[in-house]
Amino acid sequence: MVTQSHVEDIQLPGSAGTLALIRLDNHEDKRPNTLGPGSLIAFGEAVSAQYSRAESGEISALGVTGKPGVFAAGADIVSARELSETQHGIALAELGHTVFNLLEDFPLPTFGFINGSALGGGLEVALPADYRTVSASTQAIGLPEAFLGLVPGWGGIYRLPKLIGPEAAAHVIFVNALNNNKTLNGTKAFEIGIADALFEDSSFEQESLEWAAKILSDDDDASAALAEHRTHESDGDAWSRAVKTAEESVAAKTGASAPGPLRALEIFRQVPHNSRDEDRELEVDALGVLLVSHEFKNVVYGFMELVQKRAKKPAGVPQVRPRSVRRVGVVGAGLMASQLALVFAQQLRVPVVISDIDQERVDRGLSYIAEQNAKQVKKGRLTQDQADSLTGLVTGSTDKSVYADADFVIEAVFEEIGVKKQVFAELEEIVSPETILATNTSSLSVTEMAADLKHPERVIGFHFFNPVQVMPLVEIARTSQTAEEPIATAFDLAATLRKTPVLTKDTTAFVVNRLLLRLMAEVQKAFDHGTDARTADEALKPLGLPMSPFELLAMVGLPVAQHVTESLNNSYGDRFYVSPNVQSLIEHDVTEVWSTDESGAKHIKDSTLELMNFGDSPKSSEQVLTIVLEALAEEIGLMLKDEVVASPKDIDLCMILGAGWPFHRGGITPYLDQQGISQRVNGSTFHG
C-alpha cells in the first residue's frame, strides 16, 4: 500500500506568501500512513518538484503534514520483513536518506506539521524540516527502532540529538524504545523540543499555518520564543551522560544480546564526531544487515503477529454473550487482592468489595488502595476528585455476605487447596446461581477447587501476574466442566481491564509458571550438583531475559517458588527438580541466594553456603544453557500434545507478556526452532 504525497498551495496569512503543503495519505481509513519504497519515491518526487518553484519565487515555503489523526506511523515493517538480501536493505536505507536530505536541503524554509502519530520513519520525515508544530491530541511520537531490532536508519540517530540535545535523544532512542516501546504525546514532544509549537487538534492546521507565517515574517515574539525553546546542552559532558544512559538501557533491557540496539548505540556514540554523510554510511550499513536478520523477523513476529494481532483476536473465545459485570468481589485483602481490587475499580468503574478474616487486614487493604490513588494525583494522572471517587468504589468487610449481589467474585487467598475449596464452598451459599467464581491461583487445580460445588461449571481460573497494574497477561484456565458463559465473560473482562487474555487448559501452573519453574529447576539442579553459582546463574545471559534465575527466585520468594515446584513435581514427576538446598534456606529464613555488598556486587554469604550441600558434577555455562533450552523444548512439546493451549503462538505470547521473553528472540518456540533444539528434542519444529 503506497502512501501518496499530494501537494496543495496554501496562501499564508498576511504577506507571508504561498506554502506548498505535502499531505501524506494512503487513502485507507483504518490503516495509518506507512512508508515503503513506493511511498518514499512519491514523497521524494513531490519535494523535488518544488525546487524549481522555490527558485522561481512561486512559493515561499514548503510544509509536510499527514491525514487526519496520523502523520506517518513509520516504515512498512511487515513488508520489510520479506527482504532477504542485505543489498535490498541497503537500498531501502539509501532511498530514505536521499529523500529526507532533499527536504533538509530545500532552498526555502520547511515545516513539519505533526498532526498525529509520528513513529520511526514517520518522525524521521519531520526531523529534516527547519520547524515543526505538533497537535496536543497526538499520543504516539517516537523512534521505536531499537525495540524492533533495527536502528533509526533514515537520519534519526543523527538529527534528533542535534535538535533536542543528546540526553533527551538518548531517552527517546534507547530508554523509551526499550521500555516496551514507550512513546511521547504531543505535549511531551513539544516540551523536549521535537516540536517548536503546540496547538489544539481542533484548530491545529490553521494555527500551524498562522505560526509559519509569523516565522516567515520574522515576527519578533515568535522568533524570541523559538530561540528560548530551542536551548539545550550539547557539550562533551552532555554527550558523556547521554552515552552512559544509552549503554545502561541497552544492557539492562537486552543483556547486550540484541544486535539492533547495539548497532544503534555504536552509531549514537559517533554522532558528535561525524558529518551527515558519515552518519548516513553507518545507518545504511546497519539497516542493510539488520533488515534481513533473524532478530528483526523475530520482532515482527512477536510484536505484529502476536501482540498486535493474536492478542486482539485470541483463540478459544466462545460465541456466547458475556455476562454483564456490575459489581465485583475480591476475597482477600492482602497485597495481591488489593492490587486486583484497585485494577477492577480503575478500569471497570463499578463497586468492588474486599474481605478478610479480621478488620485490621481489611483496613490495610483499603489503605493501600487509597495510597495508590493518591500517588496518581501527585503524578498528575488523576484529579483529587477522581482519586476520591475511585477509592470510594472499593469497600471492605469481614463478612462474606457482602458478595451476595456480586456478578464476578475472584479469590486471592493463601495458595493452599483446602483454603481455596473452603472459600468457594462458603461463596456458593451466598452468591446467586449466575455469579461467576474465579481463582487467581498460579499453580493449583481449578478442577479440584470446584469439585465439591453444586455448580462447578461457573468456576474459572483468572490468573494475573504481579504487579497487577503493570503486567499485561491474564491466563484464563478452563476446566472440563467450565461453561461457555464464564469463559466468554473472562475474555470480555480481561479486555475491559486492558489485559491480554490467553485461554489455557486447567493444568498445573498453566503456561508461564510451568515454563519458568522448569527453567529455574534446571539451573538450581546444576547449582546443587556442583556448578559454580555465577556460572549457573549467568548461563542464560545470552538470551537477554529480564532477570537471572536466582534474581527471579528472590523476587518470587523462595517459599512460593518451592511450593509451585512441588505442585509441578507432584503432577509431572522428576522433570521438576525440588531442591533440598532451597528447602534448607527456607527453613532457616534465608530469602535469597545472592546477597549484595555496598558496591552492589553479588556474593553468597558464608552463612548461606553453610546451609547447603553440593555435588561434584559441575557444568559449564554452555552446558547449562543447552540443558535449559532442551528442557523447555521438551516441556512445550508436552504442553502442546496435551492441548494446554491452542497453538505455539499462545505459548510465545504468554512468555513475552508474562515472563519478559525478549522480542528479538521472537517468541520461545521460533527461537528453539532456529537453534535446532526443538527438532533435536521433539523430532520436529514447532513452526513449519
Coordinates of N, CA and C in Angstrom, one line a residue, residues 298-475:
N298 N 12.1 -11.8 13.9 CA 11.6 -12.3 15.2 C 10.7 -11.2 15.9
V299 N 11.2 -10.0 15.9 CA 10.5 -8.9 16.5 C 9.2 -8.7 15.8
V300 N 9.2 -8.7 14.4 CA 7.9 -8.5 13.7 C 6.9 -9.6 14.0
Y301 N 7.4 -10.9 14.2 CA 6.6 -12.0 14.6 C 6.0 -11.7 16.0
G302 N 6.9 -11.4 16.9 CA 6.5 -11.2 18.3 C 5.6 -10.0 18.5
F303 N 5.9 -8.9 17.8 CA 5.1 -7.7 18.0 C 3.9 -7.6 17.2
M304 N 4.1 -7.9 15.8 CA 3.0 -7.7 14.9 C 2.0 -8.9 15.0
E305 N 2.6 -10.1 14.8 CA 1.8 -11.3 14.8 C 1.1 -11.7 16.1
L306 N 1.9 -11.5 17.2 CA 1.4 -11.9 18.5 C 0.7 -10.7 19.2
V307 N 1.5 -9.7 19.6 CA 1.0 -8.7 20.5 C -0.1 -7.8 19.8
Q308 N 0.1 -7.6 18.5 CA -0.8 -6.7 17.8 C -2.0 -7.5 17.2
K309 N -1.8 -8.7 16.8 CA -2.9 -9.5 16.1 C -3.5 -10.5 17.0
R310 N -2.7 -11.5 17.4 CA -3.3 -12.6 18.2 C -3.9 -12.1 19.5
A311 N -3.2 -11.2 20.1 CA -3.7 -10.7 21.4 C -5.1 -10.0 21.3
K312 N -5.3 -9.4 20.1 CA -6.6 -8.8 19.9 C -7.7 -9.8 19.4
K313 N -7.3 -10.9 18.8 CA -8.2 -11.9 18.4 C -7.8 -13.3 19.0
P314 N -7.9 -13.4 20.3 CA -7.4 -14.6 21.0 C -8.2 -15.9 20.6
A315 N -7.5 -17.0 20.7 CA -8.1 -18.3 20.4 C -9.1 -18.7 21.5
G316 N -10.2 -19.4 21.1 CA -11.0 -20.0 22.1 C -12.1 -19.2 22.7
V317 N -12.4 -18.0 22.1 CA -13.5 -17.2 22.7 C -14.8 -17.8 22.3
P318 N -15.6 -18.2 23.3 CA -17.0 -18.8 22.9 C -17.9 -17.7 22.2
Q319 N -18.7 -18.2 21.4 CA -19.6 -17.3 20.6 C -20.9 -17.2 21.4
V320 N -20.8 -16.8 22.7 CA -22.0 -16.5 23.5 C -21.8 -15.1 24.1
R321 N -22.9 -14.6 24.6 CA -22.9 -13.2 25.2 C -22.2 -13.3 26.6
P322 N -21.2 -12.5 26.8 CA -20.6 -12.5 28.2 C -21.6 -11.9 29.2
R323 N -21.4 -12.2 30.4 CA -22.3 -11.7 31.5 C -21.9 -10.3 31.8
S324 N -22.8 -9.4 32.0 CA -22.5 -8.0 32.4 C -22.0 -8.0 33.9
V325 N -20.9 -7.4 34.1 CA -20.3 -7.3 35.4 C -20.5 -5.9 36.0
R326 N -21.4 -5.8 36.9 CA -21.7 -4.5 37.5 C -21.2 -4.4 39.0
R327 N -20.8 -5.5 39.5 CA -20.3 -5.5 40.9 C -19.3 -6.6 41.0
V328 N -18.1 -6.3 41.6 CA -17.0 -7.3 41.7 C -16.7 -7.6 43.2
G329 N -16.4 -8.8 43.5 CA -16.0 -9.2 44.8 C -14.5 -9.8 44.7
V330 N -13.7 -9.4 45.6 CA -12.3 -9.9 45.7 C -12.2 -10.5 47.1
V331 N -12.0 -11.8 47.2 CA -11.8 -12.5 48.5 C -10.3 -12.4 48.9
G332 N -10.1 -11.7 50.0 CA -8.7 -11.4 50.5 C -8.5 -9.9 50.5
A333 N -7.5 -9.5 51.3 CA -7.2 -8.1 51.4 C -5.7 -7.9 51.5
G334 N -4.9 -8.9 51.1 CA -3.5 -8.8 51.1 C -3.0 -8.0 49.8
L335 N -1.8 -8.0 49.6 CA -1.2 -7.2 48.5 C -1.8 -7.6 47.2
M336 N -1.8 -8.9 46.8 CA -2.3 -9.3 45.5 C -3.8 -8.9 45.4
A337 N -4.6 -9.2 46.4 CA -6.0 -9.0 46.4 C -6.3 -7.5 46.3
S338 N -5.5 -6.7 47.0 CA -5.7 -5.2 46.9 C -5.4 -4.7 45.6
Q339 N -4.3 -5.2 44.9 CA -4.0 -4.8 43.6 C -5.1 -5.2 42.6
L340 N -5.7 -6.3 42.8 CA -6.8 -6.7 41.9 C -8.0 -5.8 42.1
A341 N -8.3 -5.5 43.4 CA -9.5 -4.6 43.6 C -9.2 -3.2 43.0
L342 N -8.0 -2.7 43.1 CA -7.7 -1.4 42.5 C -7.9 -1.4 41.0
V343 N -7.4 -2.5 40.3 CA -7.5 -2.5 38.9 C -8.9 -2.7 38.4
F344 N -9.7 -3.5 39.1 CA -11.1 -3.6 38.8 C -11.8 -2.2 38.9
A345 N -11.5 -1.5 40.0 CA -12.2 -0.2 40.2 C -11.7 0.8 39.2
Q346 N -10.4 0.8 38.9 CA -9.9 1.8 37.9 C -10.5 1.6 36.5
Q347 N -10.5 0.3 36.1 CA -10.9 0.0 34.7 C -12.4 -0.2 34.5
L348 N -13.1 -0.8 35.5 CA -14.5 -1.0 35.3 C -15.4 0.1 35.8
R349 N -14.9 0.8 36.8 CA -15.6 1.9 37.4 C -16.9 1.4 38.0
V350 N -16.9 0.2 38.6 CA -18.0 -0.4 39.3 C -17.6 -0.6 40.8
P351 N -18.6 -0.8 41.7 CA -18.3 -1.1 43.1 C -17.5 -2.4 43.2
V352 N -16.5 -2.4 44.0 CA -15.7 -3.6 44.3 C -15.7 -3.8 45.8
V353 N -15.9 -5.0 46.3 CA -15.8 -5.2 47.7 C -14.7 -6.3 48.0
I354 N -13.9 -6.0 49.1 CA -12.9 -7.0 49.5 C -13.3 -7.5 50.9
S355 N -12.7 -8.6 51.3 CA -13.0 -9.1 52.6 C -11.7 -9.9 53.1
D356 N -11.6 -10.0 54.4 CA -10.6 -10.8 55.0 C -11.0 -11.3 56.4
I357 N -10.2 -12.0 57.1 CA -10.6 -12.6 58.3 C -10.7 -11.7 59.5
D358 N -10.1 -10.5 59.4 CA -10.2 -9.5 60.5 C -10.2 -8.1 59.9
Q359 N -10.7 -7.2 60.7 CA -10.8 -5.8 60.2 C -9.5 -5.1 60.0
E360 N -8.5 -5.5 60.7 CA -7.1 -4.9 60.6 C -6.6 -5.2 59.2
R361 N -6.8 -6.4 58.7 CA -6.3 -6.7 57.3 C -7.1 -6.0 56.3
V362 N -8.4 -5.9 56.5 CA -9.3 -5.2 55.6 C -8.9 -3.8 55.5
D363 N -8.6 -3.1 56.6 CA -8.2 -1.7 56.7 C -6.9 -1.5 55.9
R364 N -6.0 -2.5 56.1 CA -4.7 -2.3 55.4 C -4.9 -2.4 53.9
G365 N -5.8 -3.3 53.4 CA -6.0 -3.3 52.0 C -6.7 -2.1 51.5
L366 N -7.6 -1.5 52.2 CA -8.3 -0.3 51.8 C -7.3 0.9 51.8
S367 N -6.4 0.9 52.8 CA -5.4 2.0 52.9 C -4.4 1.9 51.7
Y368 N -4.0 0.7 51.3 CA -3.2 0.5 50.1 C -3.8 1.1 48.9
I369 N -5.1 0.8 48.7 CA -5.8 1.3 47.5 C -5.9 2.9 47.5
A370 N -6.2 3.4 48.7 CA -6.2 4.9 48.8 C -4.8 5.5 48.5
E371 N -3.8 4.9 49.0 CA -2.4 5.4 48.8 C -2.0 5.3 47.3
Q372 N -2.4 4.3 46.7 CA -2.1 4.2 45.2 C -2.8 5.2 44.4
N373 N -4.0 5.5 44.8 CA -4.8 6.6 44.1 C -4.2 8.0 44.4
A374 N -3.7 8.1 45.6 CA -3.1 9.4 46.0 C -1.8 9.6 45.2
K375 N -1.0 8.5 44.9 CA 0.2 8.6 44.1 C -0.1 9.1 42.7
Q376 N -1.3 8.6 42.2 CA -1.6 9.1 40.8 C -2.0 10.6 40.8
V377 N -2.5 11.1 41.9 CA -2.8 12.5 42.0 C -1.5 13.3 42.0
K378 N -0.5 12.8 42.7 CA 0.8 13.5 42.8 C 1.5 13.5 41.4
K379 N 1.3 12.4 40.7 CA 1.9 12.4 39.3 C 1.1 13.1 38.3
G380 N -0.1 13.7 38.7 CA -0.9 14.4 37.7 C -1.7 13.6 36.8
R381 N -1.9 12.3 37.1 CA -2.6 11.4 36.3 C -4.1 11.3 36.7
L382 N -4.4 11.8 37.9 CA -5.8 11.8 38.4 C -6.0 13.2 39.1
T383 N -7.2 13.7 39.1 CA -7.5 14.8 39.9 C -7.9 14.2 41.3
Q384 N -7.9 15.1 42.3 CA -8.3 14.6 43.6 C -9.7 14.1 43.6
D385 N -10.6 14.7 42.9 CA -12.0 14.2 42.8 C -12.0 12.8 42.2
Q386 N -11.2 12.6 41.1 CA -11.2 11.3 40.5 C -10.6 10.2 41.4
A387 N -9.6 10.6 42.2 CA -9.0 9.6 43.1 C -10.0 9.3 44.2
D388 N -10.6 10.3 44.7 CA -11.6 10.1 45.8 C -12.7 9.1 45.3
S389 N -13.2 9.4 44.1 CA -14.2 8.5 43.5 C -13.8 7.1 43.4
L390 N -12.6 6.9 42.9 CA -12.0 5.5 42.8 C -11.9 4.8 44.1
T391 N -11.3 5.6 45.1 CA -11.1 5.0 46.4 C -12.5 4.6 47.0
G392 N -13.5 5.4 46.8 CA -14.8 5.2 47.3 C -15.5 4.0 46.7
L393 N -15.1 3.6 45.5 CA -15.7 2.4 44.9 C -15.4 1.1 45.6
V394 N -14.3 1.1 46.3 CA -13.8 -0.1 47.0 C -14.2 -0.1 48.5
T395 N -14.9 -1.1 48.9 CA -15.3 -1.2 50.3 C -14.8 -2.5 50.9
G396 N -14.8 -2.7 52.2 CA -14.3 -3.9 52.8 C -15.2 -4.4 53.9
S397 N -15.0 -5.7 54.2 CA -15.8 -6.3 55.3 C -15.1 -7.6 55.7
T398 N -15.5 -8.0 56.9 CA -15.1 -9.3 57.4 C -16.1 -10.4 57.2
D399 N -17.2 -10.0 56.6 CA -18.4 -10.9 56.4 C -18.6 -11.1 54.9
K400 N -18.5 -12.4 54.5 CA -18.6 -12.7 53.0 C -20.0 -12.5 52.5
S401 N -21.0 -12.2 53.3 CA -22.3 -11.9 52.8 C -22.3 -10.7 51.9
V402 N -21.3 -9.8 52.0 CA -21.2 -8.7 51.1 C -21.1 -9.0 49.6
Y403 N -20.8 -10.3 49.3 CA -20.7 -10.8 47.9 C -22.1 -11.2 47.4
A404 N -23.2 -11.1 48.1 CA -24.4 -11.6 47.7 C -24.9 -11.1 46.3
D405 N -24.6 -9.8 46.0 CA -25.1 -9.3 44.8 C -24.0 -9.1 43.8
A406 N -22.8 -9.7 44.0 CA -21.7 -9.6 43.0 C -22.0 -10.4 41.8
D407 N -21.5 -9.9 40.6 CA -21.6 -10.7 39.4 C -20.4 -11.6 39.1
F408 N -19.3 -11.1 39.7 CA -18.0 -11.8 39.5 C -17.2 -11.7 40.8
V409 N -16.8 -12.9 41.3 CA -16.0 -12.9 42.6 C -14.7 -13.7 42.3
I410 N -13.6 -13.1 42.6 CA -12.3 -13.7 42.4 C -11.6 -13.9 43.8
E411 N -11.1 -15.1 44.1 CA -10.4 -15.3 45.3 C -8.9 -15.1 45.1
A412 N -8.3 -14.5 46.1 CA -6.8 -14.3 46.1 C -6.3 -14.5 47.5
V413 N -6.6 -15.7 48.0 CA -6.2 -16.0 49.4 C -5.0 -16.9 49.3
F414 N -4.6 -17.5 50.5 CA -3.4 -18.3 50.6 C -3.4 -19.4 49.6
E415 N -2.3 -19.7 49.0 CA -2.2 -20.7 48.0 C -2.1 -22.1 48.6
E416 N -3.3 -22.5 49.1 CA -3.4 -23.9 49.7 C -4.8 -24.4 49.3
I417 N -4.8 -25.6 48.7 CA -6.1 -26.1 48.1 C -7.2 -26.1 49.0
G418 N -7.0 -26.6 50.3 CA -8.0 -26.7 51.3 C -8.7 -25.3 51.6
V419 N -7.8 -24.3 51.7 CA -8.3 -23.0 52.0 C -9.2 -22.5 50.8
K420 N -8.7 -22.7 49.6 CA -9.5 -22.2 48.5 C -10.8 -22.9 48.3
K421 N -10.8 -24.2 48.6 CA -12.1 -25.0 48.5 C -13.1 -24.5 49.5
Q422 N -12.6 -24.2 50.7 CA -13.5 -23.7 51.7 C -14.1 -22.3 51.3
V423 N -13.2 -21.5 50.7 CA -13.7 -20.2 50.3 C -14.8 -20.3 49.3
F424 N -14.6 -21.2 48.3 CA -15.6 -21.4 47.2 C -16.9 -22.0 47.8
A425 N -16.8 -23.0 48.8 CA -17.9 -23.6 49.4 C -18.8 -22.5 50.1
E426 N -18.1 -21.6 50.8 CA -18.8 -20.5 51.5 C -19.5 -19.6 50.5
L427 N -18.8 -19.2 49.5 CA -19.3 -18.3 48.5 C -20.6 -18.9 47.8
E428 N -20.6 -20.2 47.5 CA -21.7 -20.8 46.8 C -23.0 -20.7 47.6
E429 N -22.9 -20.6 48.9 CA -24.1 -20.5 49.7 C -24.6 -19.0 49.8
I430 N -23.8 -18.1 49.3 CA -24.1 -16.6 49.4 C -24.5 -16.0 48.1
V431 N -23.7 -16.3 47.0 CA -23.9 -15.6 45.8 C -25.1 -16.2 45.0
S432 N -25.5 -15.5 43.9 CA -26.6 -16.0 43.1 C -26.1 -17.2 42.2
P433 N -27.0 -18.0 41.7 CA -26.5 -19.1 40.9 C -25.8 -18.7 39.6
E434 N -26.0 -17.5 39.2 CA -25.3 -17.0 37.9 C -24.0 -16.4 38.2
T435 N -23.6 -16.1 39.4 CA -22.4 -15.4 39.7 C -21.2 -16.3 39.3
I436 N -20.2 -15.7 38.6 CA -19.0 -16.4 38.2 C -18.0 -16.4 39.3
L437 N -17.4 -17.5 39.6 CA -16.4 -17.7 40.6 C -15.1 -17.9 40.0
A438 N -14.1 -17.1 40.3 CA -12.8 -17.2 39.7 C -11.7 -17.3 40.7
T439 N -10.6 -17.9 40.3 CA -9.5 -18.1 41.2 C -8.2 -17.4 40.6
N440 N -7.5 -16.8 41.4 CA -6.2 -16.2 40.9 C -5.0 -17.2 41.2
T441 N -5.3 -18.4 41.4 CA -4.2 -19.4 41.7 C -3.2 -19.4 40.6
S442 N -1.9 -19.6 40.9 CA -0.9 -19.7 40.0 C -0.5 -21.1 39.7
S443 N -0.9 -22.1 40.5 CA -0.4 -23.4 40.3 C -1.4 -24.5 40.7
L444 N -2.4 -24.2 41.5 CA -3.3 -25.3 42.0 C -4.4 -25.6 41.0
S445 N -5.0 -26.8 41.2 CA -6.0 -27.3 40.3 C -7.3 -26.6 40.4
V446 N -7.8 -25.9 39.4 CA -9.1 -25.2 39.4 C -10.2 -26.3 39.5
T447 N -10.0 -27.4 38.8 CA -10.9 -28.5 38.8 C -11.2 -29.0 40.2
E448 N -10.1 -29.2 41.0 CA -10.2 -29.7 42.3 C -10.9 -28.7 43.2
M449 N -10.6 -27.4 43.0 CA -11.3 -26.3 43.8 C -12.8 -26.4 43.6
A450 N -13.3 -26.7 42.4 CA -14.7 -26.7 42.1 C -15.4 -28.1 42.3
A451 N -14.6 -29.1 42.6 CA -15.1 -30.5 42.6 C -16.3 -30.7 43.5
D452 N -16.4 -30.1 44.7 CA -17.5 -30.3 45.6 C -18.6 -29.3 45.5
L453 N -18.6 -28.4 44.5 CA -19.6 -27.4 44.4 C -20.8 -27.9 43.7
K454 N -21.9 -27.3 43.9 CA -23.2 -27.6 43.2 C -23.1 -27.2 41.8
H455 N -22.4 -26.1 41.5 CA -22.3 -25.5 40.2 C -20.8 -25.3 39.8
P456 N -20.1 -26.5 39.6 CA -18.7 -26.3 39.2 C -18.5 -25.7 37.8
E457 N -19.6 -25.6 37.0 CA -19.5 -25.1 35.6 C -19.2 -23.6 35.6
R458 N -19.4 -22.9 36.8 CA -19.2 -21.5 36.8 C -17.8 -21.0 37.3
V459 N -17.0 -22.0 37.6 CA -15.7 -21.7 38.2 C -14.6 -21.7 37.0
I460 N -13.8 -20.7 37.2 CA -12.8 -20.5 36.1 C -11.5 -19.9 36.8
G461 N -10.3 -20.3 36.2 CA -9.1 -19.6 36.6 C -8.9 -18.3 35.9
F462 N -8.5 -17.3 36.6 CA -8.3 -16.0 36.1 C -7.0 -15.4 36.7
H463 N -5.9 -15.9 36.1 CA -4.6 -15.7 36.8 C -3.8 -14.4 36.3
F464 N -3.7 -13.5 37.2 CA -2.9 -12.3 36.9 C -1.5 -12.5 37.3
F465 N -0.6 -11.6 36.8 CA 0.8 -11.6 37.2 C 1.1 -10.3 38.0
N466 N 2.1 -10.5 38.9 CA 2.5 -9.4 39.8 C 3.6 -8.6 39.2
P467 N 3.5 -7.2 39.3 CA 2.5 -6.4 39.8 C 1.3 -6.3 38.8
V468 N 0.1 -6.4 39.3 CA -1.1 -6.5 38.5 C -1.3 -5.3 37.6
Q469 N -1.0 -4.1 38.0 CA -1.3 -2.9 37.2 C -0.3 -2.9 36.0
V470 N 0.8 -3.5 36.1 CA 1.9 -3.4 35.1 C 1.8 -4.6 34.1
M471 N 1.7 -5.8 34.6 CA 1.8 -7.0 33.8 C 0.6 -7.2 32.9
P472 N 0.7 -7.3 31.6 CA -0.4 -7.3 30.7 C -1.2 -8.6 30.6
L473 N -0.6 -9.7 31.0 CA -1.1 -11.0 30.7 C -2.1 -11.5 31.8
V474 N -3.2 -12.2 31.3 CA -4.1 -12.9 32.2 C -4.3 -14.3 31.6
E475 N -3.9 -15.3 32.3 CA -4.2 -16.7 31.9 C -5.6 -17.1 32.3

